[in-house]
Coordinates of C-alpha atoms in Angstrom, one line a residue:
X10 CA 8.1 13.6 43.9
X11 CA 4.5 13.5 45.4
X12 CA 6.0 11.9 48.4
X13 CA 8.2 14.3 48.7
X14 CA 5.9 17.1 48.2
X15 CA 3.5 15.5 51.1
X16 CA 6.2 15.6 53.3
X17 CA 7.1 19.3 52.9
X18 CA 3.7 20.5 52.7
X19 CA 1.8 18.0 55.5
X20 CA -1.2 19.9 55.8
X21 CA -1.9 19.4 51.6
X22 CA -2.2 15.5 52.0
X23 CA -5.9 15.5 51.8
X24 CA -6.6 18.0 48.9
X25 CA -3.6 17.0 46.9
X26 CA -3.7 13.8 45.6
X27 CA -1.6 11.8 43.7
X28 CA -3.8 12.3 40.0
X29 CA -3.9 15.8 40.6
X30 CA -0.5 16.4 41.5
X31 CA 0.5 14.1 38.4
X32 CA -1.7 16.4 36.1
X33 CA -1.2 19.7 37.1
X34 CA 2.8 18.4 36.3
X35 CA 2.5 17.6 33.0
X36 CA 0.8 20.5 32.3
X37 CA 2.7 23.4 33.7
X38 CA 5.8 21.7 33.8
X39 CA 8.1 20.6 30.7
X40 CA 9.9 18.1 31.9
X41 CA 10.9 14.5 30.9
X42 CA 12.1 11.1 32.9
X43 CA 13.9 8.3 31.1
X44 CA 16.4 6.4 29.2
X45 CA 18.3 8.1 26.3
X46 CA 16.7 7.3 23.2
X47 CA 18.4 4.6 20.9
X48 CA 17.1 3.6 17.3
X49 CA 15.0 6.3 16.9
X50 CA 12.8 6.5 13.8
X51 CA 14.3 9.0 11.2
X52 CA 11.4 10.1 9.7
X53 CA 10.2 11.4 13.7
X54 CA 13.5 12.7 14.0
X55 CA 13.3 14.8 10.8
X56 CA 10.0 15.8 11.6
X57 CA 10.5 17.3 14.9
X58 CA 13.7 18.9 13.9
X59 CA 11.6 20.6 11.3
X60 CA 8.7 21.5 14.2
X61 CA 11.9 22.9 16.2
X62 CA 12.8 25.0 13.4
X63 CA 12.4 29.5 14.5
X64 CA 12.7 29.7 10.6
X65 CA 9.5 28.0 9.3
X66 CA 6.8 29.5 8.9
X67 CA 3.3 28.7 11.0
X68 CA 1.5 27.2 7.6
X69 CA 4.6 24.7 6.8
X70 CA 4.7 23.8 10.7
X71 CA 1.0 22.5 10.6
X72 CA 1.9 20.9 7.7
X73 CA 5.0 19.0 9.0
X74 CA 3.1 18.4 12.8
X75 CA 0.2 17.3 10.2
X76 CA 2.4 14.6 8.8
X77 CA 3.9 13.5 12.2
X78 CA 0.9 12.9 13.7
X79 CA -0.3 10.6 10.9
X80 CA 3.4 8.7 11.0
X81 CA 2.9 8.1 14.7
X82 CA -0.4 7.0 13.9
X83 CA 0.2 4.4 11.4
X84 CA 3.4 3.5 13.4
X85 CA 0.9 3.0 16.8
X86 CA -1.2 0.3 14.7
X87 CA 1.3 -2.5 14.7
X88 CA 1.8 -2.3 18.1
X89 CA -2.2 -1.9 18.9
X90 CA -2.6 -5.1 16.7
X91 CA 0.2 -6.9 18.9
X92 CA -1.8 -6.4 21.9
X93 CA -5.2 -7.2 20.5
X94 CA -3.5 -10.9 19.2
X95 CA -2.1 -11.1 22.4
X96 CA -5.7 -10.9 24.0
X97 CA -6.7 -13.1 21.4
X98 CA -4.4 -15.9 21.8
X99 CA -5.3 -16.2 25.4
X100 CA -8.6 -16.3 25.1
X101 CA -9.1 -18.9 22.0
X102 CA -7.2 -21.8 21.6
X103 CA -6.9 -22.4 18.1
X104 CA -5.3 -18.8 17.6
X105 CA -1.5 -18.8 18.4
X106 CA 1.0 -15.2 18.0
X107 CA 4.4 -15.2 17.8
X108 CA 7.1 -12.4 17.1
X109 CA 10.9 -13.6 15.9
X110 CA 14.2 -11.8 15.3
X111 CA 17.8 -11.8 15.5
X112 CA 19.5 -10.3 18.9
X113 CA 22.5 -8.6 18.3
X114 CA 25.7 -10.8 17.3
X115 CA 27.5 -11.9 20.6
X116 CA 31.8 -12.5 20.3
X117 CA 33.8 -15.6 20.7
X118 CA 36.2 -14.8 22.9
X119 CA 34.7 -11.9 25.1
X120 CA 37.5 -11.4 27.0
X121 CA 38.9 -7.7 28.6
X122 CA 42.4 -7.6 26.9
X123 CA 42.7 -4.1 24.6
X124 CA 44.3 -6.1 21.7
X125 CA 41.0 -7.6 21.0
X126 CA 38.9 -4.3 20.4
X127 CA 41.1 -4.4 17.1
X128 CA 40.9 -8.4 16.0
X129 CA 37.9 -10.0 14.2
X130 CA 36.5 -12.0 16.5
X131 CA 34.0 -15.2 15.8
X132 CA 30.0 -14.3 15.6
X133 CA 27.9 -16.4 17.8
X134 CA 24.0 -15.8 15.9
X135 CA 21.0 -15.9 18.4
X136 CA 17.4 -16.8 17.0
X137 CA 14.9 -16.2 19.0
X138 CA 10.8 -16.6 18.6
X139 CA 8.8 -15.5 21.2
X140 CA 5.0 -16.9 21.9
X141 CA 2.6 -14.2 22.4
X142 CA 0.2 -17.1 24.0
X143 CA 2.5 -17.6 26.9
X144 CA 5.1 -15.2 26.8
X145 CA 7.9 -18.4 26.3
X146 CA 11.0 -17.8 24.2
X147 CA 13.0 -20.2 22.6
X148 CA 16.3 -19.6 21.2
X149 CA 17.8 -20.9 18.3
X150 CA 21.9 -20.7 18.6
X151 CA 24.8 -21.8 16.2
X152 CA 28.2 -19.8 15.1
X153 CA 29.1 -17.9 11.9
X154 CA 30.7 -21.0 10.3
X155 CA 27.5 -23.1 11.1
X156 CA 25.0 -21.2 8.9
X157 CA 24.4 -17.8 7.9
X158 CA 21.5 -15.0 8.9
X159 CA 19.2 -16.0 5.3
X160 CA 15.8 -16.5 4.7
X161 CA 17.1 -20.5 4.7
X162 CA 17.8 -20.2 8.3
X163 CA 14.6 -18.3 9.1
X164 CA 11.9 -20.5 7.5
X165 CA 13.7 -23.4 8.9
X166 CA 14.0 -22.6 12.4
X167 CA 9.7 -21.3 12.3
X168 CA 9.0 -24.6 10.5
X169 CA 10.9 -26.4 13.4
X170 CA 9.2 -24.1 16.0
X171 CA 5.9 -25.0 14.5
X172 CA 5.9 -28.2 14.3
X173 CA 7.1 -28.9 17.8
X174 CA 5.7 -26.3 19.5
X175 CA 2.8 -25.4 18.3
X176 CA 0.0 -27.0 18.7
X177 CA -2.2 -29.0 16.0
X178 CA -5.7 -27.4 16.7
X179 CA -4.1 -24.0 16.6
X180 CA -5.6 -23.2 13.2
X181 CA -4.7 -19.4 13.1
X182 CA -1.5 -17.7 13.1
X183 CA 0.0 -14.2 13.7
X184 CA 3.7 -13.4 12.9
X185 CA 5.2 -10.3 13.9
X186 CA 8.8 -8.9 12.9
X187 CA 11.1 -6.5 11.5
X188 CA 11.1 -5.5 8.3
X189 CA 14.4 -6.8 7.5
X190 CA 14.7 -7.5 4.0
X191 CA 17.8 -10.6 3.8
X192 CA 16.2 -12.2 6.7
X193 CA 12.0 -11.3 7.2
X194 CA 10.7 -9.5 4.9
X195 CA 11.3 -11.5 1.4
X196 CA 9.5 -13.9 -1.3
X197 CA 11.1 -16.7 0.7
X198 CA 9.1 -16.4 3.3
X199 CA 6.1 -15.2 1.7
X200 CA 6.7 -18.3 -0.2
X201 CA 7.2 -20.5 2.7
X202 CA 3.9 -19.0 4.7
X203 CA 1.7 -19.9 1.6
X204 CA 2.8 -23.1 1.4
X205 CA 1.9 -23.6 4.9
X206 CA -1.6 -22.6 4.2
X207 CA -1.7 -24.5 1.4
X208 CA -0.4 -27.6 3.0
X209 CA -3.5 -27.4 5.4
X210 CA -1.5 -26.8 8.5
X211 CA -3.0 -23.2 9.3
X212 CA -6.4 -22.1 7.6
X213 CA -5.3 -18.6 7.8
X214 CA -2.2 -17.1 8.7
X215 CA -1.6 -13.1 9.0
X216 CA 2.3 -11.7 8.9
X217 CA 2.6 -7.8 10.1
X218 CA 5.8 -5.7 9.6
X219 CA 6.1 -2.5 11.5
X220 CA 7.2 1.1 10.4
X221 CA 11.0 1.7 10.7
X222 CA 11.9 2.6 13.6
X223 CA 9.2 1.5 15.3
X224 CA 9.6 -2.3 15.7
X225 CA 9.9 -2.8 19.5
X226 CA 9.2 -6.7 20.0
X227 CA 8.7 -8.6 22.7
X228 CA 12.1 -10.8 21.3
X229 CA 13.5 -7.3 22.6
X230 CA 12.8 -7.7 26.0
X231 CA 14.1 -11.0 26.0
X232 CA 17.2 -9.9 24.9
X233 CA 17.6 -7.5 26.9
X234 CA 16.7 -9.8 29.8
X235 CA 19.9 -11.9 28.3
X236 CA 22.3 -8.5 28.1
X237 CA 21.8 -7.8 31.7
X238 CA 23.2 -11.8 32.8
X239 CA 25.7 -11.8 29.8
X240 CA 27.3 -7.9 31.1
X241 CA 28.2 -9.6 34.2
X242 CA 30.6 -11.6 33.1
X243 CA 34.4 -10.5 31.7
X244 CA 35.1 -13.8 30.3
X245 CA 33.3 -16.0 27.6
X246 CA 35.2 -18.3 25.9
X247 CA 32.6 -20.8 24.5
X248 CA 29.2 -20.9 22.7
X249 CA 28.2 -23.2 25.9
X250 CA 28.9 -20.8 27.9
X251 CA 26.2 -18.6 26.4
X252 CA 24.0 -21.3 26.0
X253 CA 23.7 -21.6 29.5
X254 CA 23.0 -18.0 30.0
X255 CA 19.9 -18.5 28.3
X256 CA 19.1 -21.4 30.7
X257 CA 19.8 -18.7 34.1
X258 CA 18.8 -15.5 32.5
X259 CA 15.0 -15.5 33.2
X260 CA 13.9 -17.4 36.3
X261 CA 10.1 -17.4 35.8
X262 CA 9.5 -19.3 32.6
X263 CA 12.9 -19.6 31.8
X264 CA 14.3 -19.7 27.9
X265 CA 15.1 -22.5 25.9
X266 CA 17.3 -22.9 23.5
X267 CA 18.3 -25.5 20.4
X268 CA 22.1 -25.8 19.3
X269 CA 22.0 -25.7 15.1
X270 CA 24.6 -26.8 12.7
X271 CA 24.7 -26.4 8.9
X272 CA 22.8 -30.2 8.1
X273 CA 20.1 -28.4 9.8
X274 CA 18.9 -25.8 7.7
X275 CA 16.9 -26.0 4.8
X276 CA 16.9 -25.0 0.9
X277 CA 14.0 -22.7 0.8
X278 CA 15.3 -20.1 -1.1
X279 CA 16.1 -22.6 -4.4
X280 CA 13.0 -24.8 -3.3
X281 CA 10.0 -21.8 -4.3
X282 CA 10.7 -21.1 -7.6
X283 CA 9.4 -24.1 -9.1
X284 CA 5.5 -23.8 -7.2
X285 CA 5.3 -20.6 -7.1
X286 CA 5.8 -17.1 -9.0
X287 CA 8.3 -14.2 -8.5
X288 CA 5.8 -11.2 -9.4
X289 CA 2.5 -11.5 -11.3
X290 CA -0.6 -9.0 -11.5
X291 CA -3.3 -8.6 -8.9
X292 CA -6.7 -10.7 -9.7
X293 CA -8.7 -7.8 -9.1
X294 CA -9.3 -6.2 -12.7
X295 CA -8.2 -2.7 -13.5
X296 CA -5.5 -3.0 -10.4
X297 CA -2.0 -2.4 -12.3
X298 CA 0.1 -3.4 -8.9
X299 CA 3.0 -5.5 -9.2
X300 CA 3.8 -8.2 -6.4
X301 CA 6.5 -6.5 -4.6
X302 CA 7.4 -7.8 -0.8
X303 CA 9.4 -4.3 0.3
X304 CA 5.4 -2.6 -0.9
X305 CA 3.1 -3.9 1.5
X306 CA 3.1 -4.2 5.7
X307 CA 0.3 -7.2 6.4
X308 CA 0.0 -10.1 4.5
X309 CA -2.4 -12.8 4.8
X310 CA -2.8 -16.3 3.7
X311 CA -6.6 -17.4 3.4
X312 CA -7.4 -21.4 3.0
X313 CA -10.6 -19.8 1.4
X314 CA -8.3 -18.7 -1.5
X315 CA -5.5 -21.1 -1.5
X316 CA -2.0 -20.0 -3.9
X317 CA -3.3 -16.4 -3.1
X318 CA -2.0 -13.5 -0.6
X319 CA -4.0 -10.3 0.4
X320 CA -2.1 -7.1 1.0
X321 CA -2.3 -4.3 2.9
X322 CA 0.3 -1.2 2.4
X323 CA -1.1 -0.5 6.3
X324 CA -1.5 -2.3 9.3
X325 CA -5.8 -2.4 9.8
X326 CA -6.2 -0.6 6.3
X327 CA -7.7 -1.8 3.2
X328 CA -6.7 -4.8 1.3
X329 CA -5.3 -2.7 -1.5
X330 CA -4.7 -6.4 -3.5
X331 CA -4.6 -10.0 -3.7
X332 CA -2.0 -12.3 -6.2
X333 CA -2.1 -15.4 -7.3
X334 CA 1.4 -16.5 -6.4
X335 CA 1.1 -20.4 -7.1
X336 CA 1.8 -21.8 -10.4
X337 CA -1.0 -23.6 -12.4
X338 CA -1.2 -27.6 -12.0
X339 CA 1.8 -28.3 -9.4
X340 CA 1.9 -30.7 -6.5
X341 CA 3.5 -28.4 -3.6
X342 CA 6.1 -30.0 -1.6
X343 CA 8.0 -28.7 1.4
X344 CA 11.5 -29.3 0.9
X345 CA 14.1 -31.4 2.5
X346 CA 17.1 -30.4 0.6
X347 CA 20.0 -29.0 3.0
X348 CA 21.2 -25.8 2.0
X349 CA 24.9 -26.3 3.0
X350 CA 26.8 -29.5 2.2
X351 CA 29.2 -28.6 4.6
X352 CA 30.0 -25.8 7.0
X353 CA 30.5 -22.1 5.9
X354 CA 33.8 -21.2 5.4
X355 CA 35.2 -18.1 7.4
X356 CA 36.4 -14.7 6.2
X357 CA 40.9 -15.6 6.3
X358 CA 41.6 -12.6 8.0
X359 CA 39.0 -13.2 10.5
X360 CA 41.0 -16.8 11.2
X361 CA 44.4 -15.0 11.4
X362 CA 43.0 -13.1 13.9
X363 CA 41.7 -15.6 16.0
X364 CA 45.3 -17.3 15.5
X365 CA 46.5 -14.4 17.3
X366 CA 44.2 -14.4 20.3
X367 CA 45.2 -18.3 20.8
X368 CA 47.4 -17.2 23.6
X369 CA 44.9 -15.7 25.5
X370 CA 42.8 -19.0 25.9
X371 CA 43.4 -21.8 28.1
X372 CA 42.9 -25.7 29.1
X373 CA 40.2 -27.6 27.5
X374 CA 38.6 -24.4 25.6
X375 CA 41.5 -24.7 23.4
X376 CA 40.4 -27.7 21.9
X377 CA 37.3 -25.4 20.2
X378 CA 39.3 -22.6 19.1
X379 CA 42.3 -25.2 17.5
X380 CA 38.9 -26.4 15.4
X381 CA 37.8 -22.9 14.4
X382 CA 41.6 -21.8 12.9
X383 CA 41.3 -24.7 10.5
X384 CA 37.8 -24.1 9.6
X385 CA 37.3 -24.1 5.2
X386 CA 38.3 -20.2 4.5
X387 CA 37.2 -18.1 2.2
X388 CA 38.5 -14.7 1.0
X389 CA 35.4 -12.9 0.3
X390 CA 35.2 -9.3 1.5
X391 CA 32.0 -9.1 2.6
X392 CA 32.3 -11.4 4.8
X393 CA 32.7 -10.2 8.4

């Protein structure tokens, strides 16, 4: 637009300059550029419904622009506090960040025939945990009769990420993710975190959770780096075949990914109760909290005060308490104990439908799909 305006108005070029043209915009202009907004937070939606409002009154406007501002605020933090590890991490070696989620669930087959908007189709899951240190990602991929989206899975695949990637005199660690409560945000992985700290493999370790609807990620990105190579293509038939659209989809510091089946994940869900507690009191006297995961947005896992997490109900606020979490006299041990003994069966009605798209599938990639229809079934209606 400045160009343009340059071009229109030649003789402005030396007293109009690019900051002042951009200023005097937003200020006399109300106008917006950008992409439609998806996921947007409730509570900011609510909010500036209510500002929009000709029916309230001037006193319950500041009130509700009061409150907005102090959501955005908190909201801002966690992202502020991703960007100061990120620094962080570059700049000292024994500090390492890393964020981790789950991208959306991609179909077997994604094919364009109308029939199959109506079928269940099989769930490929994509794990990914992306290092804040050198802006890598590394994928973690398997199908819905391999394993399931638990806190099993999740521990497993950052106890696997930590021990082979990274490294031993990183002493320090930052998690960020979503707040999700079957997969993140849980006493399994409280659990699991402590016992790495008490294990001696980090001296301290910090885990932040975002505001809903504010939990942009840098796994985010990455995904949508993957959506943009996976759109272009009409026909997937295989798990491979997304597999190696991980391998293509970023050319500088390409992805990496790790093909999981149900020996690989881990029992950590049945493994914690027997080191450490499900709720106790705070240690700090007077302080009537109760240990409760959903509560509190920062944890953090001290070597100075080993069995013990700190809390914070706000990302750079006050420890508001710390519990002791370990049992008294017990030897902790990670465990080893696989959490399937054999694959997870698949909802019957999903297999019936995947009997029916048989026909649409072809030469050696029926071989896969003959394997999925007599996959162990179970009836279960929640199951997807």
């Amino acid at each position: 637009m400045h160009s343009l305006f340059l071009k229109k108005y030649p003789e402005l070029g030396n007293k109009v300059k690019y900051e002042y043209y951009l200023k005097y915009f937003k200020e006399n202009f109300q106008l917006r550029f950008g992409r439609p907004q998806v996921d947007v937070c409730s509570l900011c939606e609510e909010l500036g419904t209510k500002l929009r409002n000709p029916n309230l009154n001037d006193n319950a406007k500041r009130v509700v622009a009061a409150e907005l501002m102090v959501h955005k605020r908190r909201a801002k933090k966690f992202y502020n506090k991703l960007q100061e590890v990120q620094k962080l991490c570059k700049d000292d070696p024994r500090v390492a960040g890393i964020t981790f989620d789950y991208m959306q669930n991609l179909p077997l087959p994604n094919i364009p025939v109308q029939e199959i908007f109506y079928y269940r189709q099989l769930w490929v899951y994509l794990f990914e945990i992306h290092n804040l240190t050198n802006s890598s990602g590394y994928f973690y991929t398997y199908h819905e009769g391999q394993a399931k989206k638990s806190p099993n899975e999740v521990c497993t695949f950052l106890h696997d990420y930590i021990q082979n990637h990274i490294p031993t005199e990183v002493k320090e660690l930052h998690i960020f993710s979503d707040g999700c409560p079957g997969q993140n945000r849980n006493n399994t992985v409280v659990r699991f975190l402590l016992a790495l700290q008490e294990n001696g493999r980090f001296s301290k370790i910090y885990h932040y959770f975002p505001i809903r609807g504010h939990s942009f990620l840098p796994c985010d990105r990455d995904f949508g780096t993957l959506k943009r190579l996976v759109k272009k293509y009409d026909r997937v038939y295989l798990p491979e075949e997304y597999e190696s659209m991980i391998l293509r989809s970023r050319i500088t510091k390409p992805f990496e990914f790790k093909r999981v089946c149900y020996q690989d994940i881990i029992n950590y869900k049945n493994w914690w109760p027997q080191y450490y507690k499900k709720s106790c009191k705070p240690v700090e006297k007077g302080n009537n909290n109760v240990f409760t995961v959903s509560k509190y947005r920062e944890f953090v896992f001290d070597a100075t005060t080993p069995g013990h997490v700190a809390v914070s109900e706000f990302i750079g606020g006050a420890f508001s308490s710390t519990f002791k979490l370990v049992k008294p006299n017990v030897r902790l041990e990670l465990p080893n104990e696989r959490a399937y003994s054999e694959a997870v069966p698949i909802n019957d009605k999903k297999i019936q439908d995947l009997k029916k798209i048989l026909q649409y599938v072809s030469g050696e990639d029926l071989a896969f799909y003959y394997h999925i229809v007599s996959w162990k079934v179970t009836t279960a209606e929640n199951v997807e």
